[in-house]
Short mmCIF file of C-alpha atoms and ligand atoms in Angstrom, two decimals:
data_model
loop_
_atom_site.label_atom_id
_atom_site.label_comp_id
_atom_site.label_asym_id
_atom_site.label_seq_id
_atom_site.Cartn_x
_atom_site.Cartn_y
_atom_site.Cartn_z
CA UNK A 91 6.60 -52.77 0.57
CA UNK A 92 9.30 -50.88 -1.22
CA UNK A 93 10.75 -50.89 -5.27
CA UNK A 94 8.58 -52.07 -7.61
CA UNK A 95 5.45 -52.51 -5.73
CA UNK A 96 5.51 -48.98 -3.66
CA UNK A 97 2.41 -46.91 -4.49
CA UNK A 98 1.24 -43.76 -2.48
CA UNK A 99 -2.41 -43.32 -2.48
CA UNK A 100 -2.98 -38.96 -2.45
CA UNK A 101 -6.38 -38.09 -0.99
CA UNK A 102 -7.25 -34.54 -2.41
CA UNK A 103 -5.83 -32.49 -5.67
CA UNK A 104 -5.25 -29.69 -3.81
CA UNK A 105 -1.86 -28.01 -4.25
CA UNK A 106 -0.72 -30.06 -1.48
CA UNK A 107 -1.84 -33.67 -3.01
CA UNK A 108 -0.58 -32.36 -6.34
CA UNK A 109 2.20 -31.24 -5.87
CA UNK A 110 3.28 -34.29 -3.97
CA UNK A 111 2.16 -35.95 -7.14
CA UNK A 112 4.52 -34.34 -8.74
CA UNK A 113 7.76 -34.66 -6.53
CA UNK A 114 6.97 -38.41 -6.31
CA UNK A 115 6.79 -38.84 -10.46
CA UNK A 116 10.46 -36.99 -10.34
CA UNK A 117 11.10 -40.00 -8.09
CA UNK A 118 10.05 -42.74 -9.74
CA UNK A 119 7.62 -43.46 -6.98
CA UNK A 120 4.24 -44.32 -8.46
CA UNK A 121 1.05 -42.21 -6.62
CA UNK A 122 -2.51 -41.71 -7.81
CA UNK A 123 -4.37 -38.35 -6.61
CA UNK A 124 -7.93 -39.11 -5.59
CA UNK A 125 -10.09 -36.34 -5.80
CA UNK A 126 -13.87 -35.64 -4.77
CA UNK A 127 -15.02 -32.83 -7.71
CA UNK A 128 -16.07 -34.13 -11.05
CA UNK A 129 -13.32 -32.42 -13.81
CA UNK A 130 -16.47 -29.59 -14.71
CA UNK A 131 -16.93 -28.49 -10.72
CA UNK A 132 -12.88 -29.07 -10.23
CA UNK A 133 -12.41 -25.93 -12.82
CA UNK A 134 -15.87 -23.84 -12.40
CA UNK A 135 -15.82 -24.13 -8.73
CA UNK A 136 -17.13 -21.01 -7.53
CA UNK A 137 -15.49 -20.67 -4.41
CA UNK A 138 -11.93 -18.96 -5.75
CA UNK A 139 -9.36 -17.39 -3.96
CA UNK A 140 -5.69 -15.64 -4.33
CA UNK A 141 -2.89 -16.42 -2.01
CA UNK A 142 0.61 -15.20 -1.17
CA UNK A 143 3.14 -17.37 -2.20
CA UNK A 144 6.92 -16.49 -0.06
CA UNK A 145 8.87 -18.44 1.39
CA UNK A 146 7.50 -22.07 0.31
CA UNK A 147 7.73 -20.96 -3.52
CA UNK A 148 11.13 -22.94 -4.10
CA UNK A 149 9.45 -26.21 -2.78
CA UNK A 150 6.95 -26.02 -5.83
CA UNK A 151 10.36 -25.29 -8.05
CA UNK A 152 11.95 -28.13 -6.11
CA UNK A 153 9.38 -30.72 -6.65
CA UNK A 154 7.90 -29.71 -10.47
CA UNK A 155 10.19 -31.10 -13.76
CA UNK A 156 12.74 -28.72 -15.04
CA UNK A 157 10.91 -27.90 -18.44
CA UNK A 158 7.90 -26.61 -15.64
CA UNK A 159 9.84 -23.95 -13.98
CA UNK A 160 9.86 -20.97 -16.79
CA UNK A 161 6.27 -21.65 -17.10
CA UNK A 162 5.64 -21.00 -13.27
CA UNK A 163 5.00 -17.35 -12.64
CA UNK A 164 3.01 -17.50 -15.82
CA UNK A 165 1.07 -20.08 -15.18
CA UNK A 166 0.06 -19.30 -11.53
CA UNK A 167 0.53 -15.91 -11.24
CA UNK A 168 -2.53 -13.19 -10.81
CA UNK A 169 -1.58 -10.92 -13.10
CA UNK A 170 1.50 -12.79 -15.11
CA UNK A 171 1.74 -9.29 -16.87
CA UNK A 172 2.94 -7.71 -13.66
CA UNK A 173 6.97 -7.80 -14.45
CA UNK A 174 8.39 -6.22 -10.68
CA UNK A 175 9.43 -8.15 -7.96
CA UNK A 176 7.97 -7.02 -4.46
CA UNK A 177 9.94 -7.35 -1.09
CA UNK A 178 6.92 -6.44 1.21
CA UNK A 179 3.41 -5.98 1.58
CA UNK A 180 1.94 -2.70 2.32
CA UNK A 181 -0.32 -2.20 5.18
CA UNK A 182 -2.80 0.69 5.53
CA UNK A 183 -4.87 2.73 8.33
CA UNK A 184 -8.35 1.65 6.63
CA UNK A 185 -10.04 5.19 8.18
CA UNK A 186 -7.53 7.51 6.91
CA UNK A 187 -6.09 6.05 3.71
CA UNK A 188 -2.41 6.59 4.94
CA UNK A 189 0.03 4.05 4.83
CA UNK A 190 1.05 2.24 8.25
CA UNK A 191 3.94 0.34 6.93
CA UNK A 192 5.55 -2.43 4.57
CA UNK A 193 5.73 -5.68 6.01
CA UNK A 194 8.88 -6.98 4.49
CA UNK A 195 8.83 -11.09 3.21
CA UNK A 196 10.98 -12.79 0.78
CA UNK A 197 9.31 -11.88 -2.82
CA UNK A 198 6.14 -12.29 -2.08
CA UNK A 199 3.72 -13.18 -5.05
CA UNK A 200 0.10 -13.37 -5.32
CA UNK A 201 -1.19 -16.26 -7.37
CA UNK A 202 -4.14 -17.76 -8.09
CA UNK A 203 -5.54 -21.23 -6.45
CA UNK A 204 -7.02 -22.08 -9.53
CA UNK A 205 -4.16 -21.47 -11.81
CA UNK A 206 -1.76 -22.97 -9.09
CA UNK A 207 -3.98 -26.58 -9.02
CA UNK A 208 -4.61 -26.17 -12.84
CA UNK A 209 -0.41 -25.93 -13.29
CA UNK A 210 0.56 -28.79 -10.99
CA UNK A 211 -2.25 -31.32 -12.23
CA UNK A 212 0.04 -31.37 -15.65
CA UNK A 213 1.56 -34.92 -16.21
CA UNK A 214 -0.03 -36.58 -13.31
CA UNK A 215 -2.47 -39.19 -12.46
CA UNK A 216 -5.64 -37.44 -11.19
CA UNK A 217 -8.46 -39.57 -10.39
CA UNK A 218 -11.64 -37.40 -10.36
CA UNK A 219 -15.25 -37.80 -8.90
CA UNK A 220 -13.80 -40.08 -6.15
CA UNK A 221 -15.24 -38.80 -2.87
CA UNK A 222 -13.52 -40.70 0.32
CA UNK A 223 -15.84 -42.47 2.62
CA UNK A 224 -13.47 -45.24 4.64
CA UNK A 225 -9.73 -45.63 5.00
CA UNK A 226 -9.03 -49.22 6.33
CA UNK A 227 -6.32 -51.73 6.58
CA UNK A 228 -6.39 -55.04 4.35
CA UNK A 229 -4.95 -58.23 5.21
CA UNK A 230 -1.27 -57.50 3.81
CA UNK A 231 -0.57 -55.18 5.35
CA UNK A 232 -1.88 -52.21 2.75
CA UNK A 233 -3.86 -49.57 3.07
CA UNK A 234 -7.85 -49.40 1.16
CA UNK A 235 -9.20 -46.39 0.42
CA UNK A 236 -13.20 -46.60 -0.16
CA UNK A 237 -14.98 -43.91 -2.16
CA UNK A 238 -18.42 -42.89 -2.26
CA UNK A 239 -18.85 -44.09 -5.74
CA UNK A 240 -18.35 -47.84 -4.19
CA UNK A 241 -14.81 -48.44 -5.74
CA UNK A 242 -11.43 -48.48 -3.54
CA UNK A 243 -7.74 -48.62 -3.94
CA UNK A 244 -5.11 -50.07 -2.13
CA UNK A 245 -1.85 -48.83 -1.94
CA UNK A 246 1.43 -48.65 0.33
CA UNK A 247 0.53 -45.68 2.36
CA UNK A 248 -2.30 -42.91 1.79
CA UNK A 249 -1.52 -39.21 2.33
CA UNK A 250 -4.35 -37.15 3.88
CA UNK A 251 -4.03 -33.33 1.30
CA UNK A 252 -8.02 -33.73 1.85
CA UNK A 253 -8.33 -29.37 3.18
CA UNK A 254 -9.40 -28.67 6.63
CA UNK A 255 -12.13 -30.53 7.25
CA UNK A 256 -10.55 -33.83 6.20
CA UNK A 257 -12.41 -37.07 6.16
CA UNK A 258 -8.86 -39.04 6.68
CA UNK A 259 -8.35 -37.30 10.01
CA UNK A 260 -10.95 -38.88 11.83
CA UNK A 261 -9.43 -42.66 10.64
CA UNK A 262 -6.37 -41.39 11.82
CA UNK A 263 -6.58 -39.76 15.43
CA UNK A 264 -10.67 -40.69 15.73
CA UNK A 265 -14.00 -38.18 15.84
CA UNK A 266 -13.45 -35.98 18.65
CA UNK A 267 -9.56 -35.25 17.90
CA UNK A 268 -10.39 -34.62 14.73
CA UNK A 269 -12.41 -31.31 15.28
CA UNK A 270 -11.57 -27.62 14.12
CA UNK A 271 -11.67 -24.87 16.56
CA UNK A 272 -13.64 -21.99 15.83
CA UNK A 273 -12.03 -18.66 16.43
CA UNK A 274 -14.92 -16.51 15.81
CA UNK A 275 -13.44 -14.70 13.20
CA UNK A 276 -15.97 -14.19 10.38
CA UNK A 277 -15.14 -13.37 6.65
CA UNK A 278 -16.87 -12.59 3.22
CA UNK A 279 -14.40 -12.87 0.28
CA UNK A 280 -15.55 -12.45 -2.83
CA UNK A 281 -13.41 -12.14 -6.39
CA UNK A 282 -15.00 -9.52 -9.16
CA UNK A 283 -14.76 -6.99 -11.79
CA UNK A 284 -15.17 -3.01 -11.46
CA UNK A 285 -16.01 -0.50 -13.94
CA UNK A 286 -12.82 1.14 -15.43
CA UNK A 287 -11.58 3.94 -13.19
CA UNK A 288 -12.65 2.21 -9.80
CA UNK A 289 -10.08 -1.34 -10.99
CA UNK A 290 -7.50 1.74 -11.64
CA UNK A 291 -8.17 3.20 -8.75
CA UNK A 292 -7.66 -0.32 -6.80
CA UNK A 293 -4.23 -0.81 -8.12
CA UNK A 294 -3.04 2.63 -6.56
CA UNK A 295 -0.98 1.98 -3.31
CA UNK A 296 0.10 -1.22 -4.65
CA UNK A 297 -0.42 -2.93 -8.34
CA UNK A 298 -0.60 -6.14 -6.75
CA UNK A 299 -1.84 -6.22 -3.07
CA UNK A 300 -2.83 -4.24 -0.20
CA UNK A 301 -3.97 -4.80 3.74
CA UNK A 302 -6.60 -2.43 5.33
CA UNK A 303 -7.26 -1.85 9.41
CA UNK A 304 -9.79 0.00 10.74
CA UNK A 305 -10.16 1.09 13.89
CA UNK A 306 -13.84 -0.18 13.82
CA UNK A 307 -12.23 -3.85 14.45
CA UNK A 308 -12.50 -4.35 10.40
CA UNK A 309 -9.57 -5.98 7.84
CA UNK A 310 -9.91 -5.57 4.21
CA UNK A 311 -7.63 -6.99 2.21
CA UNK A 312 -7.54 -6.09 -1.53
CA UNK A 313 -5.50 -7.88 -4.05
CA UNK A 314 -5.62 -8.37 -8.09
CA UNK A 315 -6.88 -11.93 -8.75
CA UNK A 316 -7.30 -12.48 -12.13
CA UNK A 317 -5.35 -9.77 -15.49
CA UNK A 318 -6.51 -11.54 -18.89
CA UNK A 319 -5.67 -8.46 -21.06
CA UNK A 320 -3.53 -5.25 -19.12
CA UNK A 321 -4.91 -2.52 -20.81
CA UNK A 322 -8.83 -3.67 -20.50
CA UNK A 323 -8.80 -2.37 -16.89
CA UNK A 324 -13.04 -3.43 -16.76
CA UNK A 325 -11.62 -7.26 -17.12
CA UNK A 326 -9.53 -7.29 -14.20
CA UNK A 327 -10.91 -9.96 -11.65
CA UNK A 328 -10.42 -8.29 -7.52
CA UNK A 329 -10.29 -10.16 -4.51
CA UNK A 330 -11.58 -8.18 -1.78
CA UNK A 331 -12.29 -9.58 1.69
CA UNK A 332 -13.61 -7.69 4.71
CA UNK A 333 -13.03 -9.86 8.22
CA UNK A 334 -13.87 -8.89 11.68
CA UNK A 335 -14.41 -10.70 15.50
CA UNK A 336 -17.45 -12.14 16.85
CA UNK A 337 -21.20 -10.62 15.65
CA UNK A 338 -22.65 -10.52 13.22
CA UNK A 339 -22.24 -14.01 12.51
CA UNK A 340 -23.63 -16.44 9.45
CA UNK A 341 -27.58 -17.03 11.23
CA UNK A 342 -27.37 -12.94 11.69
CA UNK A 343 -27.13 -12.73 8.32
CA UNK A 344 -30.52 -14.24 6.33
CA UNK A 345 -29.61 -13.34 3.17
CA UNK A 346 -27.31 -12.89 0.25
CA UNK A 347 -28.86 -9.23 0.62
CA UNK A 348 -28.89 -8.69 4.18
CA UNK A 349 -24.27 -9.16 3.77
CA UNK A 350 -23.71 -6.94 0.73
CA UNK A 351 -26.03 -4.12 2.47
CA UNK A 352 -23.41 -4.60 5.92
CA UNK A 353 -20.05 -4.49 4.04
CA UNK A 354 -21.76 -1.23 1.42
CA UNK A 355 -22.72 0.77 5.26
CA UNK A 356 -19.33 -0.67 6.78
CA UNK A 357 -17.58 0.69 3.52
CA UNK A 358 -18.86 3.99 4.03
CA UNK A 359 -16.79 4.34 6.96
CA UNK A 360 -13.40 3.80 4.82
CA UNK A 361 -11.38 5.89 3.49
CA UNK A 362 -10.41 5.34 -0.52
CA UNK A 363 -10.10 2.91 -2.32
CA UNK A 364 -11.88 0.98 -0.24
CA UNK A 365 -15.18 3.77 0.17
CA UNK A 366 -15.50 3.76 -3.74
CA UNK A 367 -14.78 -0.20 -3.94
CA UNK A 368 -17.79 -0.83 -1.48
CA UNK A 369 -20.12 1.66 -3.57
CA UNK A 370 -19.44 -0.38 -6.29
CA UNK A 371 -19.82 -3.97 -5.27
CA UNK A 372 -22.05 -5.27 -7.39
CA UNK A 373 -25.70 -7.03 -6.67
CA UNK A 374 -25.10 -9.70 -8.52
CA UNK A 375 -22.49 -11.17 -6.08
CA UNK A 376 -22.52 -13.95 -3.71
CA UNK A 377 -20.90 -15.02 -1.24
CA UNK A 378 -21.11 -16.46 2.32
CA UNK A 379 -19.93 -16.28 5.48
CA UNK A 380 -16.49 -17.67 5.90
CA UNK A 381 -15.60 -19.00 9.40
CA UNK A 382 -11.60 -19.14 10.49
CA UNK A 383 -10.72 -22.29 12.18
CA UNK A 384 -7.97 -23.83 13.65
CA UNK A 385 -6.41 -27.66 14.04
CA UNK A 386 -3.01 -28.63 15.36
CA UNK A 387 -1.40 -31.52 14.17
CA UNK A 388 -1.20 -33.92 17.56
CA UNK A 389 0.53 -37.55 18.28
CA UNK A 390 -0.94 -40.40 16.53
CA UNK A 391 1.35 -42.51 16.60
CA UNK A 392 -0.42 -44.96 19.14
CA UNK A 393 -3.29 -45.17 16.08
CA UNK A 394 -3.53 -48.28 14.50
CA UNK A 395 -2.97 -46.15 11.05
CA UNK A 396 0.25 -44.89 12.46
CA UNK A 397 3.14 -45.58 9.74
CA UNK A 398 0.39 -46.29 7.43
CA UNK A 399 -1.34 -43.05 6.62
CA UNK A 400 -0.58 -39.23 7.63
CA UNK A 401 -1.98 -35.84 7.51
CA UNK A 402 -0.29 -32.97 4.86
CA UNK A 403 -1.59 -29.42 4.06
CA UNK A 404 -4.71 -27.96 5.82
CA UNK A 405 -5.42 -31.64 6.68
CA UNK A 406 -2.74 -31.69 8.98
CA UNK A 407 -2.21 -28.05 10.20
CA UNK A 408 -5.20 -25.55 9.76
CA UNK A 409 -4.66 -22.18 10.72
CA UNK A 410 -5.84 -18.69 10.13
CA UNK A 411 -5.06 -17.08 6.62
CA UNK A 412 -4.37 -13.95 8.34
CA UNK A 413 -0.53 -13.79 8.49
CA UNK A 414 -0.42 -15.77 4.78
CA UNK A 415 1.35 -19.21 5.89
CA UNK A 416 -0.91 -22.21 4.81
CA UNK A 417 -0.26 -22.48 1.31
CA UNK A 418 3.66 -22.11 1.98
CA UNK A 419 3.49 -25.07 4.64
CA UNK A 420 1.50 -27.13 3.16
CA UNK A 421 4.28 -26.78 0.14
CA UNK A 422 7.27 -27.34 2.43
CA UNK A 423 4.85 -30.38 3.56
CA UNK A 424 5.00 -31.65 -0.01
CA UNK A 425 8.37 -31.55 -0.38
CA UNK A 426 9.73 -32.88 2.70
CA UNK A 427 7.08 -35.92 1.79
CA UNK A 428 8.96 -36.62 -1.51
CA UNK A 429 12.08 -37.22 0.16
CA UNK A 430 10.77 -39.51 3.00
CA UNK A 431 8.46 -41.10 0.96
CA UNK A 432 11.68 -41.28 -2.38
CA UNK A 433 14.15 -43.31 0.22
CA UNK A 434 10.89 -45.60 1.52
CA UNK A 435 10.41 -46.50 -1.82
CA UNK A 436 14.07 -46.93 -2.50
CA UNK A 437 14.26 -49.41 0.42
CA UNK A 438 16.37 -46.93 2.67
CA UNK A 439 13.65 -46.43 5.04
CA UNK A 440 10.54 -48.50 5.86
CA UNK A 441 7.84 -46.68 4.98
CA UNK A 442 6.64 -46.09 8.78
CA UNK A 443 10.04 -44.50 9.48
CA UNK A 444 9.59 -42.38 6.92
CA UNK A 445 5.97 -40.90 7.90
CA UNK A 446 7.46 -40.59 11.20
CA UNK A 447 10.25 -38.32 9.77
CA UNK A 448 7.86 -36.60 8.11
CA UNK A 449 5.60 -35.95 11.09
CA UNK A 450 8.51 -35.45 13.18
CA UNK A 451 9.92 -32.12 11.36
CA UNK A 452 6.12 -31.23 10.18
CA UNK A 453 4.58 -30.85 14.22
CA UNK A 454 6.90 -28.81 15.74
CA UNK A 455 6.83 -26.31 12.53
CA UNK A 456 3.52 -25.79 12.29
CA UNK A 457 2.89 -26.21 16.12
CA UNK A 458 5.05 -22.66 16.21
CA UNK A 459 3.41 -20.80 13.49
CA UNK A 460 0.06 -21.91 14.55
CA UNK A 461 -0.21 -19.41 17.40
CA UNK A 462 1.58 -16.92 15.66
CA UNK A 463 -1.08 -16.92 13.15
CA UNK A 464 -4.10 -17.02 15.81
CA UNK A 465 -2.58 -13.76 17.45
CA UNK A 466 -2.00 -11.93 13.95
CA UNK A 467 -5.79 -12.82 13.17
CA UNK A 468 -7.08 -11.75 16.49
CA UNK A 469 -4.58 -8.44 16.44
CA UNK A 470 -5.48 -7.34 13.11
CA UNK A 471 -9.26 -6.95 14.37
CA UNK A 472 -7.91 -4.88 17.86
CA UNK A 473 -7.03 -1.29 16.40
CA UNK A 474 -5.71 -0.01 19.40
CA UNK A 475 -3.98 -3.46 20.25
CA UNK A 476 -2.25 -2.94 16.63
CA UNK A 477 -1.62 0.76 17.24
CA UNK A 478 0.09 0.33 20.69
CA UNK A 479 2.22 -2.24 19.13
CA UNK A 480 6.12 -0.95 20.53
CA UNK A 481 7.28 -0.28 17.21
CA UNK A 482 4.12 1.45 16.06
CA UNK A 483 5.00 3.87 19.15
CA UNK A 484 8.60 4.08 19.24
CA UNK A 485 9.64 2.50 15.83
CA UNK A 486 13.57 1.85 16.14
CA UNK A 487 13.83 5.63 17.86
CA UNK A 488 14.98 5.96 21.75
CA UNK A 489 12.04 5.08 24.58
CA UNK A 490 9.97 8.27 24.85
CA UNK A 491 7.62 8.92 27.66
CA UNK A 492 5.40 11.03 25.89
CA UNK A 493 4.67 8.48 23.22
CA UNK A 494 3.98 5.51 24.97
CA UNK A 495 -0.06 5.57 24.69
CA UNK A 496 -0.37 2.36 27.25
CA UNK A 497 0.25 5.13 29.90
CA UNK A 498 2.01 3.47 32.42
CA UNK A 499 4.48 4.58 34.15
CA UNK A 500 8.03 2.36 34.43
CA UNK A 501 8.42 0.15 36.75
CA UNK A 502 11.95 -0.06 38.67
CA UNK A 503 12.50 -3.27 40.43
CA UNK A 504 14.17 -3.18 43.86
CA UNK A 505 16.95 -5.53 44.92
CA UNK A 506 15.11 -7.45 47.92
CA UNK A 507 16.35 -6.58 51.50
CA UNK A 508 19.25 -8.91 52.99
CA UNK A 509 18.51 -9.56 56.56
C1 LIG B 265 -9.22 -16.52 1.87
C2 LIG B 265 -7.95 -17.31 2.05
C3 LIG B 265 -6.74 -16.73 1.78
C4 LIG B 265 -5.56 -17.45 1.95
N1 LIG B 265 -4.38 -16.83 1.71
C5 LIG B 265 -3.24 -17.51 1.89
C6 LIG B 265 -1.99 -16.88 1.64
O1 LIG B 265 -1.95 -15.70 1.29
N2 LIG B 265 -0.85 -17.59 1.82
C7 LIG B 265 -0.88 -18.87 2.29
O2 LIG B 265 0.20 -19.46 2.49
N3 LIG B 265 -2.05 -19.50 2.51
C8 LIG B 265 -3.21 -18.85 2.33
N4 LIG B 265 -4.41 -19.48 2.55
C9 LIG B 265 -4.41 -20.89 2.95
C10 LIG B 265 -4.32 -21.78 1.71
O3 LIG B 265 -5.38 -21.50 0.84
C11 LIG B 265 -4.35 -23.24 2.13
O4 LIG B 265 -3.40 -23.47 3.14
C12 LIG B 265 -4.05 -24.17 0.97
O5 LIG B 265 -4.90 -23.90 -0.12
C13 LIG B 265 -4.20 -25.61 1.42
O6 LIG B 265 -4.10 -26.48 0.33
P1 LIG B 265 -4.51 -27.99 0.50
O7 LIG B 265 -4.08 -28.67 -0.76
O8 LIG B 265 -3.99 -28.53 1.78
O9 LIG B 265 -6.09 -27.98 0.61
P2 LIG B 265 -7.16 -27.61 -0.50
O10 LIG B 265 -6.64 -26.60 -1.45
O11 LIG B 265 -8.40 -27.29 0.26
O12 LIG B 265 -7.37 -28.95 -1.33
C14 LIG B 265 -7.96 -30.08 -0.76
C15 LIG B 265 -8.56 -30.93 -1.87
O13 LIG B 265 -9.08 -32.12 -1.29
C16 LIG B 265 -10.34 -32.42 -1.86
N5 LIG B 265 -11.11 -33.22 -0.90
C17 LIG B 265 -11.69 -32.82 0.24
N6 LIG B 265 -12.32 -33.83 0.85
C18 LIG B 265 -12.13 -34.92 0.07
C19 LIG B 265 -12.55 -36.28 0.16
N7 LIG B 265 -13.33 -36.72 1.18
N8 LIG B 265 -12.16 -37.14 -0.82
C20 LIG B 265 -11.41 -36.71 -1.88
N9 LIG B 265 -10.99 -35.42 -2.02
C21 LIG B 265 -11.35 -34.54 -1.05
C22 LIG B 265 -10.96 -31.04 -2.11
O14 LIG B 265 -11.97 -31.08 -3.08
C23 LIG B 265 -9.73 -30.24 -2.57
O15 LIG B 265 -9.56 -30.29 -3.97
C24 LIG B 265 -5.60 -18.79 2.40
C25 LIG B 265 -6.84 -19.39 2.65
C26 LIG B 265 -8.00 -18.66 2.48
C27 LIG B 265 -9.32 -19.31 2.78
#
């Protein structure tokens, strides 16, 4: 089906779904954005986070109407006070409080999820409170979404933005493909406020953000999530998050107790700000145990869905937050999406041969950064690992012996005799 009667069902109001939504209405190309959360739990949810946004910011300027783009950094930005512009994010020895080095990435900006979905659910058609149960096929040829709620809608194709655990992946590639991988990484991540001098003291070694190791096998990252008013320091919503490998896991923990008494002891054991931020955590928090899990995108196209339906954002591609990539796939996602699904609806593509363009430059992308992520999440937790890195030892100087801590000795290959 293409013109007129094209219509691209969105499952999820995520930034992925949304701003697909958006991209498509610069189109012409009509979609509707199903999502599961009632309006009220859609904007109280408690479960908030910051991210980086890099390299995928200028597919969100790409896809979003013109009179959008002043309002961007404003809208979705952390603290939309903060004027600078950052090249890299600063990376410290968690123990010691001295800085390892600046990881450089193009402007890197930390904005808020909330404010992100809140700014890219302007102008388009959000269907709330509509959970999806079933994804079949109807007799001409269109696709039916079912919801919980007992309603449906058909449309042309339907675009999986559902998060991680995705209930369109199983449709798609069946149960058992469908499964995340658990890495064994556990993380609490919590967003609050501090008394006066400990926010101030938070912003020091960065305004903005700021990564921790320690050699205990510990991560904490620190970043401003929320600046209503600059000068009322005591306002100022931080996201902290503490991760480490393997034990103690959720079941160790039995209560919301028993995980703010392990990161106050762990805390004790950093150096500052990180010591004074853990003294001050408050009681009144909660939060859980986060686990980190993995999915790569695989072949579907033997699925009877295939041309049909696909897989965008964390549906499609979930990896470890680590390294910071996600969010800026899941936007390139969005964008490359537009365009396939733009010349389907114009009639230069059939809609299958767009999905499969789609899929074909979205696998091998994420398929690479996928294990690039898993070994920055696993090295961040491996001090030593981190430490012995070559240019942690050596930086850019000439090889030195006497600094290379692995301790082995080089080995000279010999030609092999002739006989
Ligand atoms: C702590 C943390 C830090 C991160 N930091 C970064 C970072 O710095 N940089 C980066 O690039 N990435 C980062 N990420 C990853 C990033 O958050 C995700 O990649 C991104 O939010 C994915 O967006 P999405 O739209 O695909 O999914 P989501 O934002 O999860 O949205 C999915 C939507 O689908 C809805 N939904 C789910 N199931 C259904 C259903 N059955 N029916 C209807 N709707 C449904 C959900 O309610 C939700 O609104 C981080 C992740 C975490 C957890």
């Amino acid at each position: 089906m293409t013109g007129a009667g094209f219509e691209v069902l969105v499952i999820g109001a995520g930034s992925t779904g949304l701003l697909l939504a958006q991209g498509l209405k610069q189109q012409g190309v009509k979609a509707v954005v199903y999502e599961r959360e009632d309006p009220t739990t859609y904007q109280d949810r408690p479960r908030e986070w910051g991210m980086t946004l890099h390299w995928g910011a200028s597919y969100i300027s790409k896809c979003i109407p013109p009179e959008m783009r002043p309002k961007l950094n404003e809208g979705i930005c952390c603290d939309p006070f903060y004027g600078s512009k950052d090249l890299s994010l600063p990376h410290y020895n968690a123990q010691t409080g001295e800085k390892l080095f600046d990881m450089p990435g193009e402007e890197p900006r930390r904005i808020s999820r909330r404010k992100l979905r809140n700014f890219l659910s302007q102008g388009v058609d959000v269907q709330y409170g509509k959970k999806l149960h079933e994804v079949a096929l109807d007799d001409n040829g269109k696709v039916k979404a079912t919801f919980e709620d007992g309603t449906h809608a058909t449309g042309s194709v339907l675009i999986g933005c559902d998060s991680a655990n995705s209930a369109v992946r199983p449709f798609l590639v069946g149960e058992e493909a469908a499964q995340l991988e658990d890495l064994d990484i556990q993380m609490f991540n919590v967003s609050s406020s501090f008394p006066r001098d400990v926010a101030l003291l938070q912003r020091t070694g960065h305004p903005i953000f700021k990564n921790a190791y320690h050699p205990l096998g510990y991560m904490w990252w620190q970043s401003v999530m929320d600046v209503k008013d600059p000068d009322e320091p005591q306002t100022w919503l931080f996201q902290n998050i503490l991760s480490w490998v393997g034990a103690p896991r959720a079941e160790d923990f039995p209560d919301q107790a028993s995980r703010l008494e392990f990161w106050k002891e762990k805390a004790k054991s950093f150096a500052d700000p990180w010591k004074t931020v853990g003294e001050n955590l408050g009681d009144d928090l909660k939060f859980g145990v986060d686990r980190t899990t993995v999915w790569r995108p695989i072949d579907w196209s033997n699925s009877k869905f295939a041309g049909k339906v696909t897989l965008a954002g964390d549906a499609a591609h979930a990896m470890p937050a680590h390294r910071g990539q996600g969010l800026n796939n899941a936007l390139e996602d969005a964008a490359k999406l537009v365009d396939e699904l733009a010349a389907a609806s114009r009639g230069d593509k059939t809609p299958a041969e767009a999905l499969q363009a789609y899929e074909e430059e979205m696998r091998p992308r994420v398929l690479a950064e996928i294990p690039i992520s898993i070994a920055q999440a696993q090295m961040v937790h491996s001090y030593d690992t981190l430490m012995n890195a070559p240019f942690f030892v050596h930086g850019m100087h000439k090889y030195r012996s006497d600094l290379a801590k692995q301790g082995k000795e080089v080995e000279i290959a010999t030609q092999p005799k002739e006989d």
